[in-house]
XYZ file of C-alpha atoms in Angstrom:
568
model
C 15.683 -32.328 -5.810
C 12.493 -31.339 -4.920
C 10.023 -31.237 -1.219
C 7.109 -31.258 -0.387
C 4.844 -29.741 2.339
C 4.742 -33.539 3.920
C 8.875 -33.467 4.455
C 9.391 -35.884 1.671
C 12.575 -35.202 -0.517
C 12.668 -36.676 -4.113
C 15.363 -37.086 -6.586
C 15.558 -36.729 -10.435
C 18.712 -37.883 -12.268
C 16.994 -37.964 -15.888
C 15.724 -33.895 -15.614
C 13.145 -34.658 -14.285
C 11.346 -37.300 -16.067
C 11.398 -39.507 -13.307
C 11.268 -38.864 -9.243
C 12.332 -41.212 -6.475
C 12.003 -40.616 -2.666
C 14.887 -39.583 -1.463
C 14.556 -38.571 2.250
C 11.619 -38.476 4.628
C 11.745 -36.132 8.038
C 8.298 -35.781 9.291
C 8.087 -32.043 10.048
C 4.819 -30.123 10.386
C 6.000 -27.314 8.151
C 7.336 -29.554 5.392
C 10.813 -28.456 3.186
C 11.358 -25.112 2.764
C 14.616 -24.531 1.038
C 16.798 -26.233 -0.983
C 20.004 -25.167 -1.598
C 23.169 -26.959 -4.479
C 26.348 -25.332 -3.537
C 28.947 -25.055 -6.304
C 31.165 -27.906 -3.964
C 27.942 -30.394 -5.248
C 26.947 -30.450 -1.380
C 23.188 -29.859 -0.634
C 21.375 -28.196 1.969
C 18.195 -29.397 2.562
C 15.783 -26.911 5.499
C 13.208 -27.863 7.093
C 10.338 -25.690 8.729
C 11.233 -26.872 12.295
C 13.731 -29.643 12.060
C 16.469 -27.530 10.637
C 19.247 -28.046 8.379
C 19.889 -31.710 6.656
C 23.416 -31.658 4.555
C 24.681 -34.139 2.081
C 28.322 -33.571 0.994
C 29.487 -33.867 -2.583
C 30.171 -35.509 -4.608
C 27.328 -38.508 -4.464
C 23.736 -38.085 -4.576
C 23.861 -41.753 -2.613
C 25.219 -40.192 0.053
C 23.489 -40.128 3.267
C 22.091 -36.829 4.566
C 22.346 -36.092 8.117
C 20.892 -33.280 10.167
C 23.266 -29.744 10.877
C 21.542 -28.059 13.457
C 25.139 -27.049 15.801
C 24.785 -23.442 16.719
C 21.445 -23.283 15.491
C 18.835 -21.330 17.551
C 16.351 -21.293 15.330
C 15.606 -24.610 13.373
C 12.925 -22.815 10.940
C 14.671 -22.313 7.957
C 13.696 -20.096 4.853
C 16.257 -19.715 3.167
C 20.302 -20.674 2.076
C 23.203 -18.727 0.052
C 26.885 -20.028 -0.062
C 30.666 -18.780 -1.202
C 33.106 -20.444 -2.080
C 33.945 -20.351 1.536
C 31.050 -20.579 3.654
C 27.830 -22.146 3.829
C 24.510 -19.383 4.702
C 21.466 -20.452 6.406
C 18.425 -17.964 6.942
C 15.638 -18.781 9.926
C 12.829 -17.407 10.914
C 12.803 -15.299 13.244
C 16.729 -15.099 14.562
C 18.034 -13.726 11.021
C 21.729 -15.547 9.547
C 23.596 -18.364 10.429
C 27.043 -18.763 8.635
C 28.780 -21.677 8.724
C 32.540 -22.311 7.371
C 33.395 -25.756 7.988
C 31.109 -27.907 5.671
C 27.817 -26.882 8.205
C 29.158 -29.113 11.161
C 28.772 -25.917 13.345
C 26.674 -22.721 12.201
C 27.432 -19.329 14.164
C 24.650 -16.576 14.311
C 25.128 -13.329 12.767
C 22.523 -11.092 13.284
C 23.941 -7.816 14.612
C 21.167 -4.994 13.516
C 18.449 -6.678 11.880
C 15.552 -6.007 13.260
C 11.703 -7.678 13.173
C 8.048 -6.571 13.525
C 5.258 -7.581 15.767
C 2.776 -7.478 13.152
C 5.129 -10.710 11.119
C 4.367 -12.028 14.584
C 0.431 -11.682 14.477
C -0.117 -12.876 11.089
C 2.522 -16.006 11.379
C 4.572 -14.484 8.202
C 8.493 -14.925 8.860
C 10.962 -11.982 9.877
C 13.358 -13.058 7.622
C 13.262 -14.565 3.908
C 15.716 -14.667 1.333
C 19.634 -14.104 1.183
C 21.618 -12.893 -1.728
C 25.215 -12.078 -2.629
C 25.858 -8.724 -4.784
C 28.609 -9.034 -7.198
C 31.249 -6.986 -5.014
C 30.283 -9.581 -2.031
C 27.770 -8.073 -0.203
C 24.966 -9.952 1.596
C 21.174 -8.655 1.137
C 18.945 -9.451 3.440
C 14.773 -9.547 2.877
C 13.157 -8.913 6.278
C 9.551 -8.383 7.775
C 11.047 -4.984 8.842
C 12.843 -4.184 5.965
C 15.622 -4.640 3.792
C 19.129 -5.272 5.309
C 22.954 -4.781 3.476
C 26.332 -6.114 4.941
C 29.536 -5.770 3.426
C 31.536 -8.284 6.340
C 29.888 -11.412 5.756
C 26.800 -10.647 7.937
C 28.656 -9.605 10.881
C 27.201 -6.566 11.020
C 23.481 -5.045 9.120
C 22.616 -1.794 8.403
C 18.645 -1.190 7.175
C 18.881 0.277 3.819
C 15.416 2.366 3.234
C 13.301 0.826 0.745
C 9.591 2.402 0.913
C 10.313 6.125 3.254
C 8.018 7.786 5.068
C 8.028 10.661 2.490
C 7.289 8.540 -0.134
C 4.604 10.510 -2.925
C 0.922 8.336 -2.485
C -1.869 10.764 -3.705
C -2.887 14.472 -4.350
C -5.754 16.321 -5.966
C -6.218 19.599 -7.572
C -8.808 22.281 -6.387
C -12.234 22.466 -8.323
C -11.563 26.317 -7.942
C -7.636 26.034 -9.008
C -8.160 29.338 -11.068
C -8.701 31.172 -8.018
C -7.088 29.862 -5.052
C -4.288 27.896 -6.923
C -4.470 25.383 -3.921
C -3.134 21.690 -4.293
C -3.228 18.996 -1.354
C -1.151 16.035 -1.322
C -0.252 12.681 0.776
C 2.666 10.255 1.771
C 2.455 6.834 2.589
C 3.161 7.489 6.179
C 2.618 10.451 8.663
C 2.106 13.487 5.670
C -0.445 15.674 4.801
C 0.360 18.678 2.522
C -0.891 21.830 1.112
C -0.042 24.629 -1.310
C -2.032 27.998 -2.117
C 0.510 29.068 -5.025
C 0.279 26.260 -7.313
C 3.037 24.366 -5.909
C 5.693 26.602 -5.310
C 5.387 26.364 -1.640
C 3.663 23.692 0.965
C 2.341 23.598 4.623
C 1.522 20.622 6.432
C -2.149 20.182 7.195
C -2.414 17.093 9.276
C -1.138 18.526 12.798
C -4.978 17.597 14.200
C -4.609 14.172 13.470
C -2.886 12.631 16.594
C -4.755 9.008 17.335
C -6.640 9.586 20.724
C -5.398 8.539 23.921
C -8.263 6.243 24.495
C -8.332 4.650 20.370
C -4.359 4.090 20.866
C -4.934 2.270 24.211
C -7.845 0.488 22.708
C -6.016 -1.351 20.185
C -2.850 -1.954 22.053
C -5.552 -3.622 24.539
C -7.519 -5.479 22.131
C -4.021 -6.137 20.212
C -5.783 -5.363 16.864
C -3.749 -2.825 14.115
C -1.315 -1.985 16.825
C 0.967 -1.571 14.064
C -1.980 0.499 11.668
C -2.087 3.581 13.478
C -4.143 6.668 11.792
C -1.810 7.675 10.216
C -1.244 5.979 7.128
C -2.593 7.448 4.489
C -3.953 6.268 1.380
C -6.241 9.279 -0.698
C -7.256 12.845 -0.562
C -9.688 14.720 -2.733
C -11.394 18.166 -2.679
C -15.674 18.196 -2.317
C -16.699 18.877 -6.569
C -17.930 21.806 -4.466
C -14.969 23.116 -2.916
C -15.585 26.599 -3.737
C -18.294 26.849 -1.731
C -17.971 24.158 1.150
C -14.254 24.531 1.800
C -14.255 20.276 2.171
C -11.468 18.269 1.867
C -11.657 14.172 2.111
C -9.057 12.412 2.867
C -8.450 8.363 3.754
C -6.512 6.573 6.132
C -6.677 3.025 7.253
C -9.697 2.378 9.036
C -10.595 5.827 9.143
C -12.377 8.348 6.937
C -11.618 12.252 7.847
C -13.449 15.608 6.437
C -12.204 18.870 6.701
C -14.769 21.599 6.111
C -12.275 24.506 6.634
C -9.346 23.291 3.753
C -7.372 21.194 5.717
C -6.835 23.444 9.183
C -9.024 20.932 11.326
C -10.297 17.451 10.892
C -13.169 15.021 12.116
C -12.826 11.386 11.882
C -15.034 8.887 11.100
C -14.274 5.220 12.391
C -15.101 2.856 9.038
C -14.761 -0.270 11.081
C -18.194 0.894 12.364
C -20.126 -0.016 8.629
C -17.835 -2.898 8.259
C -18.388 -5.312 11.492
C -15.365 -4.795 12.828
C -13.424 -5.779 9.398
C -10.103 -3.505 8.183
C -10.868 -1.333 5.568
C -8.315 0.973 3.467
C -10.449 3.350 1.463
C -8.935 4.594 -2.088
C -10.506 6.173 -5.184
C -13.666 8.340 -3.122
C -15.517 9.762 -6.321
C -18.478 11.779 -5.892
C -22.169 12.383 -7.311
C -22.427 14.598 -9.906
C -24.651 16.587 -7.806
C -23.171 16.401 -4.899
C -23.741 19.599 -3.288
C -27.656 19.349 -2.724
C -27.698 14.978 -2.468
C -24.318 14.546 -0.620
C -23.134 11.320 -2.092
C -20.200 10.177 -2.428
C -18.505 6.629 -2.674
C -15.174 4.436 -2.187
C -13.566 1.774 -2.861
C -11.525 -0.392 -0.937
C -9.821 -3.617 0.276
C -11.962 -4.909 2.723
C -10.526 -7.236 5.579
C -7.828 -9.116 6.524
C -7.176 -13.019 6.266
C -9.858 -15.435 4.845
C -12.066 -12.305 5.085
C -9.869 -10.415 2.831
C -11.727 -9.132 -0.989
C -12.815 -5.586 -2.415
C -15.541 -3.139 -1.457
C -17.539 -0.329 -2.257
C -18.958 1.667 0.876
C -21.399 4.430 -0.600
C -22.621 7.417 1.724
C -25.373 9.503 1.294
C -24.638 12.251 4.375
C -21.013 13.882 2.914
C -19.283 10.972 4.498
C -20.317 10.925 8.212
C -21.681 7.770 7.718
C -21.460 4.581 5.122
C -23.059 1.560 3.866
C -21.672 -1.756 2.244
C -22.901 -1.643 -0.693
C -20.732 -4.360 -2.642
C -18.155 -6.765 -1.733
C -16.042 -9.234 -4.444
C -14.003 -12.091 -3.752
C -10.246 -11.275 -4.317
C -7.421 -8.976 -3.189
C -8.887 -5.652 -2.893
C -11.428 -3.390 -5.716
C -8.310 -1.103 -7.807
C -10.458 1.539 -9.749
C -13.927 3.102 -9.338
C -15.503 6.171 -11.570
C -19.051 7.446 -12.186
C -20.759 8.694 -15.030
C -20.686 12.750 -15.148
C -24.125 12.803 -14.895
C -24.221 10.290 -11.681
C -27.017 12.168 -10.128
C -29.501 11.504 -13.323
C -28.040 7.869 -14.840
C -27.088 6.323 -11.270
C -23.793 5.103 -13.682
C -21.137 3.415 -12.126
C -18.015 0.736 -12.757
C -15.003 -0.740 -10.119
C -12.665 -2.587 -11.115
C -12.046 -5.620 -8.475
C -8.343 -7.878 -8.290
C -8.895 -11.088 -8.154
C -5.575 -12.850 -9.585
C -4.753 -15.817 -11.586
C -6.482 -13.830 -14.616
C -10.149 -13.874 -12.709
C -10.291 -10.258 -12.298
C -13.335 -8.440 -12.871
C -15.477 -5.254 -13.808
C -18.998 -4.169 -12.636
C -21.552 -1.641 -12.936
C -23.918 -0.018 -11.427
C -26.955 1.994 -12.944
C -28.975 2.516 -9.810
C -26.145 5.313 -7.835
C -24.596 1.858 -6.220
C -27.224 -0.123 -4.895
C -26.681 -2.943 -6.912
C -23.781 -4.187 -9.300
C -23.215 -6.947 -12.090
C -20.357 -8.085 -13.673
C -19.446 -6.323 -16.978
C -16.141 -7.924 -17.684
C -16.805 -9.304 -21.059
C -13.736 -10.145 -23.332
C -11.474 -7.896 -21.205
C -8.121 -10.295 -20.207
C -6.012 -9.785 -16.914
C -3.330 -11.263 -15.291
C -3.143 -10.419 -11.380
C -4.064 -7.385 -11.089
C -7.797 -5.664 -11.860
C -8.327 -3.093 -14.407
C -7.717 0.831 -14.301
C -10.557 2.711 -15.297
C -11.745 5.986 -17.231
C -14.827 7.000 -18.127
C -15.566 9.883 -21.063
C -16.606 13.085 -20.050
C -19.307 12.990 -22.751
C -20.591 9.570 -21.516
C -24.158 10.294 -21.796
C -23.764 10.750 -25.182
C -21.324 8.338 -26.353
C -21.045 5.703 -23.841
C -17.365 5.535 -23.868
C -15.287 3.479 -20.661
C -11.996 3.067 -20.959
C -9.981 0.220 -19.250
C -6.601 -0.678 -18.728
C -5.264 -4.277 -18.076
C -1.583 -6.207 -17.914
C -2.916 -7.266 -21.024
C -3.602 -3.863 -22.644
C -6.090 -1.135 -23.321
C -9.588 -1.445 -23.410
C -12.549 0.275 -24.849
C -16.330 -0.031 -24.163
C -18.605 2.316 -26.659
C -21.810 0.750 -25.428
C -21.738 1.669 -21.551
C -20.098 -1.626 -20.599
C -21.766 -4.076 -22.133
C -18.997 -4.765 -24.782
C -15.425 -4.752 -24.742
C -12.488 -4.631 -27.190
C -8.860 -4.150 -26.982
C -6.881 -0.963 -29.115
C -3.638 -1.751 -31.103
C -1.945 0.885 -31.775
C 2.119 1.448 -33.515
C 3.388 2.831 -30.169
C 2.805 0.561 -27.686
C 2.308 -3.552 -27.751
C -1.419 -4.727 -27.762
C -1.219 -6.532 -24.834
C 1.214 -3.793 -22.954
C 0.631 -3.277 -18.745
C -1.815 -0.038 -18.864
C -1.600 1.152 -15.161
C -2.623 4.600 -15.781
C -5.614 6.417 -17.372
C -6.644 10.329 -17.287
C -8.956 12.024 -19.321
C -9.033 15.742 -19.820
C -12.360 17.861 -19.798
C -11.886 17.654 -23.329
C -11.601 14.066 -23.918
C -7.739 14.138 -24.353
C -6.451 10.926 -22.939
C -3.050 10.477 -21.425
C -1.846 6.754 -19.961
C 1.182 5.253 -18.926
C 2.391 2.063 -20.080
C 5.106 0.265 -17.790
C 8.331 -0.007 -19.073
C 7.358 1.751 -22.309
C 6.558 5.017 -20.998
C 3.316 7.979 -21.342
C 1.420 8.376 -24.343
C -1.334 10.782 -25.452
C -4.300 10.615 -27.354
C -5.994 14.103 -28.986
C -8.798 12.053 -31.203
C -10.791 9.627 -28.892
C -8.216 6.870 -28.674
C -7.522 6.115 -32.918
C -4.021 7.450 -32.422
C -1.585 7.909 -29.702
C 1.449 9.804 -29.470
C 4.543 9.571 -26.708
C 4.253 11.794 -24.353
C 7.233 13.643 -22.914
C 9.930 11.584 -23.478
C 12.402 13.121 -21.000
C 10.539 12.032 -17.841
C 10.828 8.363 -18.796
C 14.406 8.559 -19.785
C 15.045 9.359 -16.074
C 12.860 6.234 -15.002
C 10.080 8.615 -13.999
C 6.543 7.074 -14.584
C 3.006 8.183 -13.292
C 2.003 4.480 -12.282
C 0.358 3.127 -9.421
C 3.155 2.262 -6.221
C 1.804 -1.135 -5.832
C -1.041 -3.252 -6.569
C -3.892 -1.400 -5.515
C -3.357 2.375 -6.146
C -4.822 4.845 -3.979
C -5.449 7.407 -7.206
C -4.952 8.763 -10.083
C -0.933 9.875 -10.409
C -1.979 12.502 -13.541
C -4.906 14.941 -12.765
C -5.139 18.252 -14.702
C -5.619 21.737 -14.063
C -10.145 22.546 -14.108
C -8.828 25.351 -16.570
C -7.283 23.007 -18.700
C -8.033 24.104 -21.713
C -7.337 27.401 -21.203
C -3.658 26.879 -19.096
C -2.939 23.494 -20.445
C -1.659 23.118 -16.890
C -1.022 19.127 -15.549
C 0.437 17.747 -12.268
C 2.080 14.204 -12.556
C 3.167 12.297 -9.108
C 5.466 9.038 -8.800
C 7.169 7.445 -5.408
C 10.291 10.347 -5.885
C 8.431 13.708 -7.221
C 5.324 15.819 -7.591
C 5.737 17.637 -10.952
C 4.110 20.534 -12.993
C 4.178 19.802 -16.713
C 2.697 21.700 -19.577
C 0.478 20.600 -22.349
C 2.818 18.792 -24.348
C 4.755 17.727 -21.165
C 8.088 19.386 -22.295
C 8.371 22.302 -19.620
C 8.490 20.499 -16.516
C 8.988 21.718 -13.050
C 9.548 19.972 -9.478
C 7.107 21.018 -6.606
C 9.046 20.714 -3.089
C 6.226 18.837 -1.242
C 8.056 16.123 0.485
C 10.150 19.013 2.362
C 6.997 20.436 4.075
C 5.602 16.825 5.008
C 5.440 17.236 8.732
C 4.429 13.600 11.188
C 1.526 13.147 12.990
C 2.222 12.824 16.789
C 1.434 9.731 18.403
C 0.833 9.798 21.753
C 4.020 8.009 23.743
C 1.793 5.615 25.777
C 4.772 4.737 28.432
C 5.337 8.487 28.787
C 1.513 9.373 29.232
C 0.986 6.666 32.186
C 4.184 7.760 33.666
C 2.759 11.548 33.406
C -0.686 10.115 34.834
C 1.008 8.084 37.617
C 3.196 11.422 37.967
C 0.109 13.550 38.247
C -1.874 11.140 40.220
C 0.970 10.428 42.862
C 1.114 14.567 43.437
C -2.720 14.969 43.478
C -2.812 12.207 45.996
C -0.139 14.170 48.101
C -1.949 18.095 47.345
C -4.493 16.546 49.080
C -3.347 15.089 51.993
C -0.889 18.512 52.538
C -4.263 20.161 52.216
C -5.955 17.563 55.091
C -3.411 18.138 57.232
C -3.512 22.446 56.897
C -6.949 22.200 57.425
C -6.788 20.024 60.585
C -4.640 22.544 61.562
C -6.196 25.234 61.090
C -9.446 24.222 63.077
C -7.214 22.707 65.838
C -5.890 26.327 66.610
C -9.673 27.592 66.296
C -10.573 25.516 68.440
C -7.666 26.603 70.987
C -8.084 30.099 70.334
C -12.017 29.443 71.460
C-alpha cells in the first residue's frame, strides 16, 4: 500500500510493478501512516479523518473507519504487539487499542507539548517504537518520552540538556592570563583564569528586560527564543588590550568590554527587518583594533524567508549590515584571510541540501561575494572551512564536505579532493583546525581525528583513545556554532589544545595522548528570566499599597488642618 497527499490509497500485489486504487477518503491532509500488523490487518491514518482498519487476512476486504475513543482524528503515526493495536495523533499523544481497533483508549499520562509546535503547525507527537525488552518510545515536539507499562504512564527522558557543551574560545593573551570562556546550548556562560582547572559563570547580567519579555509575549513572536540561547563566543584578536569578549545569542549580539563581568546587547532583528537571526562563526579583521570590523554568519529567518547570511560591522559590533544572503538552510562556515585588512579575503560556506550547497568569496572585506564552489560535491549539508595561515603566500583553503576533503591552492578558484590511506575519499569531514604553524587536525565522523604535520600529503590518527570512548570534536547539528578544536596562541611553544563535544571540554597535548577533563558544565549557572505572572502580581501588589499610602496620607493631612483650623 501506498497514499497520497489527495487521500487516495493504492494497492500493489506484483511488488510494485503495478498500482490500483484501493480506497478514496477525501481528507485535506491526505494519508499519513500506514501501518501492516504481523495479524495481516492494516491501519490506514488519515490527517483528520482518523483511523481506517482492514482485518486480515484479504486485501479485498473492505476497510472501515476506527475512530471509537478517539479524540484526536490526526494521526501520525502506528506501532502494534502481538496484543494491541497503537495509534499516535497529533496533538493528544497515544491511543492503544486491544480489541482489533473497534475502541481505542487514550494513554497519555506525562507527555507533554510546546507552544512553539503550535505556531509553526509542526505536530506534538510523531513516531512510536517498541524497544526489545517492551518499552514504548515516544518522539515529541517537547521531547523524547519512555514507558515501560504499555503507555500508561511517560516519563521525559533528556535528550539535548541544558548543560550541553556548544562553543568556547581561547584568549589571544592565553600565556598570561590563562583565561578560557565557554557556552551551553541553553542558559550558560562560563569562564576560567587557570587554564581550565576552575570556572565562574559570567552571564548573571543577561536577564531579558521586563519590557523585551512583555514585548514578545504581546506580539507572540520567539516567545519560546528567549536571550538566552546561546550559540558562539570569541575574544576581540585584541583582547589584551580591550578586555572584549563577543558572544551570540538568538536575535541578539552582546559585547563585554570588561571580560565577561557586564554585558550590552545589541538587538540584530534591527539590520534584518524584523527577520530571526542566529549568529555563529564572528571572525574578525586582521586589523581589527584601529578599523573595528568584524563579521558573522548566520541562518537568517524563519519559514519561506528562511536561507544564510553574512552581517558585517564596521563599529566593534554595535551596529551591522546585510551584506549577503543565499538561498538554503542557514551559511555553516566563514574565515578570512590573515591579512583581511590588506586582501579584503573572504569565503562562507552556505547549506543548501539535495547536493546544491555552495562556497563564496569575497575580495573586497565583504561587500560583495561570488560563488567559488567549483568541483567541490555535497550532500545536505555546506562545507567546513580553513584557510592557511600563510595564505598570502600560498593561497591555500581548505574545505570539508560529506563527500570528503577539499583543497584550493589558487585562492578559490579551483578545487580538488585529497585521498589519503587513513580515511575514505569521500569520508564526512565536519571538522577543520589549523595551527599557527600550518599543522592541520580534522575529524572525520565515524572514523575518528587525524593530523596532518606536512600541508595535507599525509595524515596520521590522532589520539585514538578519545574515539574509542565515542568522543568526537564535530559539529552538534547541522549548522555548528564553531570550531570544537582551537589551540593554545603559544602553540608551538606549549603544544597546548582544547577539544569540546556535547559531554566534555578537554585539554589534550600535542600528540593528543595526555588528556585531561575541564569541569565547566559544573559552574554553568542560568540566566534569570523575569516571572511575568509574579512581576504583575508584585506591580498590582505595589500599586494597590501606593494607591492606599496615599489616601492614609489624604486623610492625615485633612486632619491635620481640620485641628488647625480648630485650634485657630
Amino acid at each position: 500500500y501506498f497514499g497520497d497527499e489527495k487521500g487516495r490509497l493504492f494497492f500493489s500485489d506484483d511488488q510494485g510493478r503495478q498500482w490500483a486504487e484501493r480506497f478514496f477518503m477525501a481528507d485535506p491532509a491526505g494519508v499519513k501512516a500506514i501501518h501492516h500488523a504481523g495479524d495481516g490487518s492494516w491501519l490506514v491514518g488519515f490527517g483528520t479523518a482518523g483511523i481506517f482498519y482492514q482485518p486480515p487476512p484479504k486485501n479485498d476486504a473492505d476497510l472501515a473507519q476506527s475512530n471509537n475513543g478517539l479524540t484526536d482524528q490526526r494521526i501520525t503515526h502506528f506501532e502494534t504487539t502481538s496484543d494491541a493495536l497503537f495509534a499516535v495523533t497529533w496533538n493528544d499523544g497515544v491511543f492503544r487499542s486491544s480489541d482489533g481497533g473497534k475502541r481505542w483508549e487514550r494513554r497519555a499520562e506525562g507527555l507533554t507539548a510546546d507552544k512553539q509546535g503550535d505556531r509553526r503547525g509542526l505536530p506534538q507527537f510523531t513516531v512510536l517504537r517498541r524497544s526489545r525488552d517492551g518499552g514504548l518510545y515516544l518522539a515529541g515536539y517537547d521531547g523524547l518520552f519512555h514507558s515501560v507499562d504499555e503507555g500508561m504512564h511517560w516519563e521525559e527522558i533528556p535528550t539535548l540538556p541544558q548543560t550541553l557543551l556548544i562553543d568556547f574560545d581561547v584568549s589571544p593573551d592565553f600565556a598570561n592570563d590563562q583565561q578560557l570562556v565557554a557556552i551551553t546550548y541553553w542558559k550558560g556562560a562560563a569562564r576560567s583564569r587557570d587554564g581550565g582547572l576552575s570556572w565562574e559563570p559570567i552571564n548573571g547580567s543577561l536577564a531579558p528586560s521586563y519590557r523585551t519579555q512583555v514585548k514578545r509575549k504581546r506580539t507572540g513572536s520567539n516567545e519560546y527564543a528567549q536571550i538566552q540561547r546561546f550559540h558562539s563566543i570569541v575574544h576581540s584578536p585584541d583582547y589584551a588590550y580591550d578586555r572584549t569578549i563577543f558572544a551570540g545569542l538568538r536575535n541578539w549580539f552582546l559585547i563585554s568590554e570588561d571580560g565577561g563581568d557586564h554585558w550590552d546587547q545589541v538587538e540584530l532583528t534591527r539590520f534584518a527587518e524584523g527577520e530571526d537571526v542566529i549568529p555563529d562563526r564572528v571572525v574578525f579583521s586582521s586589523d581589527f583594533a584601529h578599523d573595528g570590523t568584524l563579521l558573522f554568519c548566520c541562518r537568517f529567518g524563519e519559514g519561506e524567508t528562511r536561507g544564510g547570511g553574512v552581517f558585517l560591522s564596521k563599529d566593534r559590533g554595535r551596529s551591522f549590515q546585510l551584506v549577503f544572503q543565499a538561498e538554503g538552510k542557514y551559511m555553516q562556515s566563514l574565515v578570512t584571510s590573515p591579512a583581511f585588512a590588506v586582501d579584503g579575503t573572504a569565503f562562507v560556506s552556505s547549506a543548501q541540501g539535495n547536493g546544491k550547497s555552495k562556497v563564496f568569496r569575497s575580495v573586497d572585506g565583504g561587500a560583495t561575494w561570488v560563488d567559488v564552489t567549483g568541483a567541490m560535491e555535497f550532500a545536505d549539508f555546506g562545507a567546513e572551512l580553513a584557510i592557511s595561515p600563510n595564505f598570502a603566500e600560498d593561497r591555500v583553503v581548505w574545505a570539508g564536505t560529506e563527500r570528503g576533503l577539499w583543497q584550493s591552492k589558487d585562492g578559490g578558484e579551483s578545487w580538488r579532493r585529497l585521498k589519503t590511506d587513513v580515511f575514505p575519499e569521500d569520508g564526512f569531514v565536519d571538522l577543520i583546525s589549523l595551527t599557527p604553524d600550518g599543522t592541520i587536525v580534522l575529524t572525520v565522523k565515524g572514523e575518528g581525528h587525524f593530523r596532518s604535520t606536512d600541508g595535507g600529503q599525509s595524515f596520521q590518527r590522532f589520539e585514538l583513545g578519545l574515539f574509542e570512548k565515542n568522543h568526537q570534536f564535530n559539529r552538534l547539528w547541522s549548522y555548528s556554532p564553531g570550531r570544537l578544536i582551537k589551540f593554545s596562541p603559544g602553540f608551538s611553544e606549549t603544544g597546548e589544545i582544547f577539544g569540546m563535544n556535547g559531554e566534555v571540554f578537554l585539554k589534550l597535548d600535542r600528540d593528543g595522548t595526555e588528556v585531561r577533563e575541564l569541569p565547566m558544565r559544573e559552574a554553568v549557572s542560568a540566566v534569570g528570566e523575569v516571572d511575568l505572572a509574579a512581576w504583575r502580581g508584585m506591580v498590582i501588589s505595589l500599586t494597590v499599597a501606593a494607591i492606599g499610602a496615599v489616601g492614609m496620607a489624604t486623610v492625615l493631612v485633612f486632619r491635620w488642618r481640620s485641628r488647625r483650623r480648630v485650634a485657630v
